[in-house]
């Protein structure tokens, strides 16, 4: 059976923190689906199509990676794509508590789906999309915060 993992998020925008987690986890799974989520409670800075395009560009040479949009329950999306694993990045104790609660509810809904937590690398451990959006909104240099494909796209905008 193929080990398919979902890495869900809004990726608004994609940061080096996101790619750190994906890159370090790739060898653990046969396929990594990056699920670009539509969150009804969030108003994104970047359109869904742009966030998907960035991820596709970043991982265009990585055959294990597939990028897909989804909305609704993450566990339902896992079921629809045959993913038995969810990967979540953890930057802090607060992140862990929040992610642990979500993982426990997901497990109650489908005990076959396991959640893996991967600590952020120290050099990107403080990166959050919220902070990156503030830098971008205020005309700051986000080149050290986002992958090159995202930075190039931001400079064109």
Coordinates of N, CA, C and O in Angstrom, one line a residue:
X1 N 0.9 -1.2 0.0 CA 0.0 0.0 0.0 C 0.9 1.2 0.0 O 1.9 1.3 0.7
X2 N 0.5 2.2 -0.9 CA 1.3 3.4 -1.0 C 1.1 4.3 0.3 O -0.1 4.5 0.7
X3 N 2.2 4.9 0.8 CA 2.1 5.8 1.9 C 1.9 7.2 1.4 O 2.8 7.9 1.0
X4 N 0.6 7.6 1.4 CA 0.2 9.0 0.9 C 0.0 9.9 2.1 O -0.7 9.5 3.1
X5 N 0.7 11.0 2.1 CA 0.6 12.0 3.2 C 0.0 13.3 2.7 O 0.4 13.8 1.6
X6 N -0.8 13.9 3.5 CA -1.4 15.2 3.2 C -0.7 16.2 4.1 O -0.6 16.1 5.3
X7 N -0.2 17.3 3.4 CA 0.3 18.5 4.2 C -0.6 19.6 3.9 O -0.6 20.2 2.9
X8 N -1.6 19.8 4.8 CA -2.6 20.8 4.6 C -2.2 22.2 5.1 O -1.4 22.3 6.1
X9 N -2.8 23.2 4.5 CA -2.5 24.6 4.9 C -3.2 25.6 4.0 O -3.6 25.2 2.9
X10 N -3.2 26.8 4.4 CA -3.7 27.9 3.5 C -2.5 28.4 2.6 O -2.8 28.9 1.5
X11 N -1.3 28.4 3.2 CA -0.1 28.8 2.4 C -0.3 30.2 1.8 O -0.1 30.4 0.6
X12 N -0.6 31.1 2.7 CA -1.0 32.5 2.3 C 0.0 33.5 2.9 O -0.4 34.2 3.8
X13 N 1.2 33.6 2.3 CA 1.8 32.9 1.2 C 2.6 31.7 1.7 O 2.7 31.5 2.9
X14 N 3.2 31.0 0.7 CA 4.1 29.9 1.0 C 5.3 30.5 1.6 O 5.8 31.5 1.1
X15 N 5.8 30.0 2.7 CA 7.0 30.5 3.4 C 8.1 29.4 3.4 O 7.8 28.3 3.1
X16 N 9.3 29.9 3.7 CA 10.4 28.9 3.9 C 10.1 27.9 5.0 O 10.7 26.8 5.1
X17 N 9.3 28.3 6.0 CA 8.9 27.4 7.0 C 8.1 26.2 6.5 O 8.3 25.1 6.8
X18 N 7.2 26.5 5.5 CA 6.4 25.4 4.9 C 7.3 24.5 4.1 O 7.2 23.3 4.2
X19 N 8.2 25.1 3.3 CA 9.0 24.2 2.4 C 10.0 23.4 3.3 O 10.4 22.3 2.9
X20 N 10.4 24.0 4.4 CA 11.3 23.3 5.3 C 10.7 22.0 5.8 O 11.3 20.9 5.7
X21 N 9.4 22.0 6.2 CA 8.7 20.9 6.7 C 8.5 19.9 5.5 O 8.8 18.7 5.6
X22 N 8.0 20.3 4.4 CA 7.8 19.5 3.2 C 9.1 18.8 2.8 O 9.1 17.5 2.6
X23 N 10.2 19.6 2.6 CA 11.4 19.0 2.1 C 12.0 17.9 3.1 O 12.5 16.9 2.6
X24 N 11.9 18.2 4.3 CA 12.4 17.2 5.3 C 11.6 16.0 5.5 O 12.1 14.9 5.9
X25 N 10.3 16.0 5.1 CA 9.4 14.9 5.2 C 9.3 14.0 4.0 O 8.7 12.9 4.0
X26 N 9.7 14.6 2.8 CA 9.5 13.9 1.6 C 10.0 12.4 1.6 O 9.3 11.6 1.0
X27 N 11.1 12.1 2.2 CA 11.6 10.8 2.2 C 10.8 9.8 3.0 O 11.0 8.6 2.9
X28 N 9.9 10.3 3.8 CA 9.1 9.5 4.7 C 7.9 8.8 4.0 O 7.4 7.8 4.5
X29 N 7.5 9.4 2.9 CA 6.3 9.0 2.3 C 6.5 8.7 0.8 O 7.4 9.2 0.2
X30 N 5.6 7.9 0.2 CA 5.7 7.6 -1.2 C 5.1 8.8 -2.0 O 5.6 9.0 -3.1
X31 N 4.1 9.5 -1.5 CA 3.6 10.6 -2.2 C 3.2 11.7 -1.1 O 2.7 11.3 0.0
X32 N 3.4 12.9 -1.4 CA 3.1 14.0 -0.6 C 2.1 14.9 -1.3 O 2.4 15.4 -2.4
X33 N 0.9 15.0 -0.8 CA -0.1 15.9 -1.4 C -0.2 17.2 -0.6 O -0.4 17.1 0.7
X34 N 0.1 18.3 -1.2 CA 0.0 19.6 -0.6 C -1.4 20.1 -0.8 O -1.8 20.3 -1.9
X35 N -2.1 20.1 0.3 CA -3.5 20.5 0.2 C -3.7 22.0 0.5 O -3.5 22.4 1.7
X36 N -3.9 22.7 -0.5 CA -4.1 24.2 -0.3 C -5.6 24.4 0.1 O -6.5 24.3 -0.8
X37 N -5.8 24.7 1.3 CA -7.1 24.7 1.9 C -7.8 26.1 1.7 O -7.2 27.1 1.7
X38 N -9.1 26.0 1.5 CA -10.0 27.2 1.5 C -10.6 27.2 2.8 O -11.4 26.3 3.2
X39 N -10.3 28.2 3.6 CA -10.8 28.3 5.0 C -11.8 29.4 5.0 O -11.5 30.6 4.8
X40 N -13.0 29.0 5.4 CA -14.2 30.0 5.4 C -14.0 31.1 6.4 O -14.6 32.1 6.2
X41 N -13.2 30.9 7.4 CA -13.0 31.9 8.4 C -11.8 32.9 8.1 O -11.6 33.8 8.9
X42 N -11.1 32.6 7.0 CA -10.0 33.5 6.7 C -10.2 34.1 5.3 O -10.7 33.5 4.4
X43 N -9.8 35.4 5.3 CA -9.8 36.1 4.0 C -8.3 36.2 3.5 O -7.5 36.9 4.1
X44 N -8.0 35.4 2.5 CA -6.6 35.3 2.1 C -6.1 36.6 1.4 O -6.9 37.3 0.8
X45 N -4.8 36.8 1.5 CA -4.2 37.9 0.8 C -4.0 37.6 -0.6 O -4.0 38.5 -1.5
X46 N -3.7 36.3 -0.9 CA -3.4 35.9 -2.3 C -4.5 34.9 -2.7 O -4.9 34.0 -1.9
X47 N -4.9 35.0 -4.0 CA -5.9 34.1 -4.5 C -5.5 32.6 -4.5 O -4.3 32.3 -4.6
X48 N -6.4 31.7 -4.3 CA -6.2 30.3 -4.3 C -5.3 29.9 -5.5 O -4.4 29.1 -5.3
X49 N -5.6 30.3 -6.7 CA -4.9 29.9 -7.9 C -3.4 30.3 -7.8 O -2.6 29.6 -8.2
X50 N -3.1 31.5 -7.2 CA -1.8 31.9 -7.0 C -1.0 31.0 -6.0 O 0.1 30.6 -6.3
X51 N -1.7 30.7 -4.9 CA -1.0 29.8 -3.9 C -0.7 28.4 -4.5 O 0.3 27.9 -4.2
X52 N -1.6 27.9 -5.3 CA -1.4 26.6 -5.9 C -0.3 26.7 -6.9 O 0.6 25.9 -7.0
X53 N -0.3 27.8 -7.7 CA 0.8 28.0 -8.8 C 2.1 28.0 -8.1 O 3.1 27.5 -8.6
X54 N 2.2 28.7 -7.0 CA 3.5 28.8 -6.3 C 4.0 27.5 -5.9 O 5.2 27.1 -6.1
X55 N 3.1 26.7 -5.2 CA 3.5 25.3 -4.8 C 3.9 24.5 -6.0 O 4.9 23.7 -5.9
X56 N 3.2 24.6 -7.1 CA 3.5 23.8 -8.3 C 4.8 24.1 -8.8 O 5.6 23.3 -9.3
X57 N 5.1 25.4 -8.8 CA 6.4 25.9 -9.3 C 7.6 25.4 -8.4 O 8.6 24.9 -8.9
X58 N 7.4 25.5 -7.1 CA 8.4 25.1 -6.2 C 8.8 23.6 -6.3 O 9.9 23.2 -6.3
X59 N 7.7 22.8 -6.5 CA 7.9 21.4 -6.5 C 7.7 20.7 -7.9 O 7.5 19.5 -8.0
X60 N 7.9 21.5 -9.0 CA 7.8 21.0 -10.3 C 8.7 19.9 -10.7 O 8.4 19.1 -11.5
X61 N 9.9 19.8 -10.0 CA 10.8 18.8 -10.3 C 10.8 17.6 -9.3 O 11.7 16.8 -9.2
X62 N 9.8 17.6 -8.4 CA 9.7 16.6 -7.4 C 8.4 15.7 -7.7 O 7.3 16.1 -7.4
X63 N 8.7 14.5 -8.3 CA 7.5 13.7 -8.8 C 6.7 13.2 -7.6 O 5.5 12.8 -7.8
X64 N 7.2 13.2 -6.4 CA 6.4 12.7 -5.3 C 5.3 13.7 -4.8 O 4.5 13.3 -4.0
X65 N 5.5 14.9 -5.3 CA 4.6 16.0 -4.8 C 3.4 16.3 -5.7 O 3.7 16.4 -6.9
X66 N 2.2 16.3 -5.2 CA 1.1 16.7 -5.9 C 0.4 17.9 -5.2 O 0.4 17.8 -3.9
X67 N -0.1 18.9 -5.9 CA -0.7 20.1 -5.2 C -2.2 20.1 -5.6 O -2.5 20.0 -6.8
X68 N -3.0 20.2 -4.6 CA -4.5 20.1 -4.8 C -5.2 21.1 -3.9 O -4.7 21.3 -2.8
X69 N -6.2 21.7 -4.4 CA -7.1 22.6 -3.5 C -8.1 21.7 -2.9 O -8.5 20.7 -3.4
X70 N -8.5 22.2 -1.7 CA -9.6 21.5 -1.0 C -10.3 22.4 0.0 O -9.8 23.4 0.4
X71 N -11.6 22.1 0.3 CA -12.3 22.8 1.4 C -13.1 21.8 2.2 O -13.3 20.7 1.7
X72 N -13.4 22.2 3.4 CA -14.1 21.3 4.2 C -13.1 20.6 5.2 O -12.0 21.1 5.4
X73 N -13.6 19.5 5.7 CA -12.8 18.8 6.7 C -11.6 18.1 6.1 O -11.6 17.4 5.1
X74 N -10.4 18.3 6.7 CA -9.2 17.8 6.3 C -9.3 16.2 6.3 O -8.8 15.6 5.3
X75 N -9.9 15.7 7.3 CA -9.9 14.2 7.3 C -10.8 13.7 6.1 O -10.5 12.6 5.6
X76 N -11.8 14.4 5.7 CA -12.6 14.0 4.6 C -11.8 14.0 3.3 O -11.9 13.2 2.4
X77 N -11.0 15.1 3.2 CA -10.1 15.2 2.0 C -9.1 14.1 2.0 O -8.9 13.5 0.9
X78 N -8.5 13.7 3.2 CA -7.6 12.6 3.2 C -8.3 11.3 2.7 O -7.7 10.6 1.9
X79 N -9.5 11.1 3.1 CA -10.3 9.9 2.7 C -10.5 9.9 1.2 O -10.3 8.9 0.5
X80 N -10.7 11.1 0.6 CA -11.0 11.2 -0.8 C -9.8 10.9 -1.7 O -9.9 10.5 -2.8
X81 N -8.6 11.2 -1.1 CA -7.4 11.0 -1.9 C -6.6 9.8 -1.5 O -5.5 9.5 -2.0
X82 N -7.1 9.0 -0.5 CA -6.4 7.8 0.0 C -5.2 8.1 0.9 O -4.4 7.2 1.0
X83 N -5.2 9.2 1.5 CA -4.1 9.6 2.4 C -4.4 9.0 3.8 O -5.4 9.2 4.3
X84 N -3.4 8.3 4.3 CA -3.5 7.7 5.7 C -2.7 8.5 6.7 O -2.7 8.2 7.9
X85 N -2.0 9.6 6.2 CA -1.1 10.4 7.1 C -1.4 11.9 6.8 O -1.6 12.3 5.7
X86 N -1.3 12.6 7.9 CA -1.3 14.1 7.8 C 0.0 14.6 8.5 O 0.4 14.1 9.5
X87 N 0.6 15.5 7.8 CA 1.8 16.1 8.3 C 1.5 17.5 8.8 O 0.9 18.3 8.0
X88 N 2.0 17.9 10.0 CA 1.9 19.2 10.5 C 3.2 19.7 11.0 O 3.9 19.0 11.7
X89 N 3.5 20.9 10.7 CA 4.7 21.6 11.2 C 4.4 22.2 12.6 O 3.3 22.7 12.8
X90 N 5.4 22.2 13.5 CA 5.2 22.7 14.8 C 6.4 23.7 15.1 O 7.5 23.3 15.1
X91 N 6.0 24.9 15.4 CA 7.0 25.9 15.7 C 7.2 26.1 17.2 O 8.3 26.5 17.6
X92 N 6.2 25.9 17.9 CA 6.2 26.2 19.4 C 5.3 25.3 20.2 O 4.5 24.5 19.6
X93 N 5.3 25.4 21.5 CA 4.4 24.7 22.3 C 3.0 25.0 22.0 O 2.1 24.2 22.0
X94 N 2.7 26.3 21.8 CA 1.3 26.7 21.4 C 0.9 26.1 20.2 O -0.3 25.6 20.1
X95 N 1.7 26.0 19.2 CA 1.4 25.3 17.9 C 1.0 23.8 18.2 O 0.1 23.3 17.7
X96 N 1.9 23.2 19.1 CA 1.7 21.8 19.4 C 0.3 21.6 20.0 O -0.4 20.6 19.7
X97 N 0.0 22.4 21.0 CA -1.3 22.2 21.7 C -2.5 22.3 20.7 O -3.4 21.5 20.8
X98 N -2.4 23.3 19.9 CA -3.5 23.5 18.9 C -3.5 22.3 17.9 O -4.6 21.8 17.6
X99 N -2.4 21.9 17.4 CA -2.3 20.8 16.4 C -2.7 19.5 17.0 O -3.3 18.7 16.4
X100 N -2.3 19.3 18.3 CA -2.7 18.1 19.0 C -4.2 17.9 19.1 O -4.7 16.8 18.9
X101 N -4.9 19.0 19.4 CA -6.3 19.0 19.5 C -7.0 18.6 18.2 O -7.9 17.8 18.2
X102 N -6.5 19.2 17.1 CA -7.0 18.9 15.8 C -6.8 17.4 15.5 O -7.7 16.7 15.0
X103 N -5.6 17.0 15.7 CA -5.2 15.6 15.4 C -6.1 14.6 16.2 O -6.5 13.6 15.6
X104 N -6.4 14.9 17.4 CA -7.3 14.0 18.2 C -8.7 13.9 17.7 O -9.3 12.9 17.6
X105 N -9.2 15.1 17.2 CA -10.6 15.1 16.7 C -10.5 14.3 15.3 O -11.4 13.5 15.1
X106 N -9.5 14.6 14.5 CA -9.4 13.8 13.3 C -9.3 12.3 13.5 O -10.0 11.5 12.8
X107 N -8.6 11.9 14.5 CA -8.5 10.5 14.9 C -9.8 9.9 15.3 O -10.1 8.8 15.0
X108 N -10.6 10.7 16.0 CA -11.9 10.3 16.4 C -12.8 10.0 15.2 O -13.6 9.1 15.1
X109 N -12.7 10.9 14.2 CA -13.5 10.8 12.9 C -13.0 9.6 12.1 O -13.8 9.0 11.4
X110 N -11.7 9.4 12.1 CA -11.1 8.3 11.3 C -9.9 7.8 11.9 O -8.8 8.3 11.7
X111 N -10.0 6.7 12.7 CA -8.8 6.1 13.4 C -7.7 5.6 12.5 O -6.6 5.3 12.9
X112 N -8.0 5.5 11.2 CA -7.0 5.0 10.2 C -6.0 6.1 9.8 O -5.0 5.8 9.2
X113 N -6.3 7.3 10.1 CA -5.5 8.4 9.7 C -4.6 8.9 10.9 O -5.1 9.2 11.9
X114 N -3.3 8.8 10.6 CA -2.3 9.3 11.7 C -1.8 10.6 11.3 O -1.5 10.9 10.2
X115 N -1.6 11.4 12.4 CA -1.0 12.8 12.2 C 0.5 12.7 12.7 O 0.7 12.2 13.8
X116 N 1.4 13.2 11.9 CA 2.8 13.3 12.2 C 3.1 14.8 12.5 O 2.7 15.7 11.7
X117 N 3.9 15.1 13.5 CA 4.3 16.4 13.8 C 5.8 16.5 13.5 O 6.6 15.6 14.0
X118 N 6.2 17.5 12.8 CA 7.6 17.8 12.6 C 8.0 19.2 13.0 O 7.3 20.1 12.7
X119 N 9.0 19.2 13.9 CA 9.4 20.5 14.4 C 10.1 21.3 13.3 O 10.8 20.8 12.5
X120 N 9.9 22.6 13.3 CA 10.5 23.5 12.3 C 12.0 23.5 12.6 O 12.4 23.4 13.8
X121 N 12.8 23.7 11.6 CA 14.2 23.9 11.7 C 14.4 25.3 12.4 O 13.6 26.2 12.2
X122 N 15.5 25.4 13.2 CA 15.7 26.6 14.0 C 15.7 27.9 13.1 O 15.2 28.9 13.6
X123 N 16.3 27.8 12.0 CA 16.4 29.0 11.1 C 15.1 29.6 10.6 O 15.0 30.7 10.2
X124 N 14.0 28.7 10.6 CA 12.7 29.2 10.1 C 11.6 29.0 11.2 O 10.5 29.1 10.9
X125 N 12.0 28.7 12.4 CA 11.1 28.3 13.4 C 10.2 29.5 13.8 O 9.1 29.2 14.4
X126 N 10.5 30.7 13.5 CA 9.6 31.8 13.9 C 8.8 32.3 12.8 O 7.9 33.2 12.9
X127 N 9.0 31.7 11.6 CA 8.2 32.2 10.4 C 6.8 31.8 10.5 O 6.4 30.6 10.7
X128 N 5.9 32.7 10.3 CA 4.5 32.5 10.2 C 3.9 33.3 9.0 O 4.4 34.4 8.8
X129 N 3.0 32.8 8.3 CA 2.4 33.5 7.2 C 1.9 34.9 7.6 O 2.0 35.8 6.8
X130 N 1.4 35.0 8.8 CA 0.9 36.3 9.3 C 2.0 37.3 9.3 O 1.8 38.5 8.8
X131 N 3.1 37.0 9.8 CA 4.3 37.9 9.8 C 4.7 38.2 8.4 O 5.1 39.4 8.1
X132 N 4.8 37.2 7.6 CA 5.3 37.4 6.2 C 4.3 38.4 5.5 O 4.7 39.3 4.7
X133 N 3.0 38.2 5.7 CA 2.0 39.1 5.0 C 2.2 40.5 5.5 O 2.1 41.4 4.7
X134 N 2.5 40.7 6.8 CA 2.8 42.1 7.3 C 4.0 42.7 6.6 O 3.9 43.9 6.2
X135 N 5.0 41.9 6.4 CA 6.2 42.4 5.7 C 5.9 42.8 4.3 O 6.2 43.9 3.8
X136 N 5.1 42.0 3.6 CA 4.8 42.2 2.2 C 3.8 43.4 2.1 O 4.0 44.3 1.3
X137 N 2.8 43.5 3.0 CA 1.8 44.6 2.9 C 2.5 45.9 3.1 O 2.1 46.9 2.6
X138 N 3.6 45.9 3.9 CA 4.3 47.2 4.2 C 5.5 47.4 3.4 O 6.3 48.3 3.7
X139 N 5.6 46.7 2.3 CA 6.6 46.9 1.3 C 8.0 46.5 1.7 O 9.0 47.0 1.2
X140 N 8.1 45.6 2.7 CA 9.4 45.1 3.2 C 10.0 44.0 2.2 O 9.3 43.5 1.3
X141 N 11.2 43.7 2.5 CA 12.0 42.7 1.7 C 11.7 41.3 2.3 O 12.2 41.0 3.4
X142 N 10.9 40.5 1.6 CA 10.5 39.2 2.1 C 11.3 38.1 1.5 O 11.0 36.9 1.6
X143 N 12.4 38.5 0.8 CA 13.2 37.5 0.1 C 13.8 36.4 0.9 O 14.1 35.3 0.5
X144 N 14.0 36.7 2.2 CA 14.6 35.7 3.1 C 13.6 34.9 3.9 O 13.9 34.1 4.7
X145 N 12.3 35.2 3.5 CA 11.2 34.6 4.2 C 10.4 33.6 3.4 O 9.7 32.8 3.9
X146 N 10.5 33.8 2.0 CA 9.7 33.0 1.1 C 10.6 32.3 0.1 O 11.7 32.8 -0.2
X147 N 10.1 31.2 -0.5 CA 10.9 30.6 -1.6 C 11.1 31.6 -2.8 O 10.3 32.5 -3.0
X148 N 12.1 31.3 -3.6 CA 12.4 32.2 -4.7 C 11.3 32.4 -5.7 O 11.0 33.5 -6.1
X149 N 10.5 31.3 -5.9 CA 9.4 31.4 -6.9 C 8.3 32.4 -6.3 O 7.7 33.1 -7.1
X150 N 8.1 32.4 -5.0 CA 7.1 33.3 -4.4 C 7.7 34.7 -4.5 O 7.0 35.7 -4.9
X151 N 9.0 34.9 -4.2 CA 9.6 36.2 -4.2 C 9.5 36.8 -5.6 O 9.2 38.0 -5.8
X152 N 9.8 36.0 -6.6 CA 9.8 36.5 -8.0 C 8.3 36.9 -8.3 O 8.1 38.0 -9.0
X153 N 7.4 36.2 -7.9 CA 6.0 36.5 -8.2 C 5.5 37.8 -7.5 O 4.8 38.6 -8.0
X154 N 6.0 38.0 -6.3 CA 5.7 39.2 -5.5 C 6.3 40.4 -6.2 O 5.7 41.5 -6.2
X155 N 7.5 40.3 -6.7 CA 8.2 41.4 -7.3 C 7.5 41.8 -8.6 O 7.5 43.0 -8.9
X156 N 6.9 40.9 -9.3 CA 6.2 41.2 -10.5 C 4.8 41.9 -10.2 O 4.3 42.6 -11.1
X157 N 4.2 41.6 -9.1 CA 2.9 42.1 -8.8 C 2.9 43.6 -8.5 O 3.9 44.3 -8.3

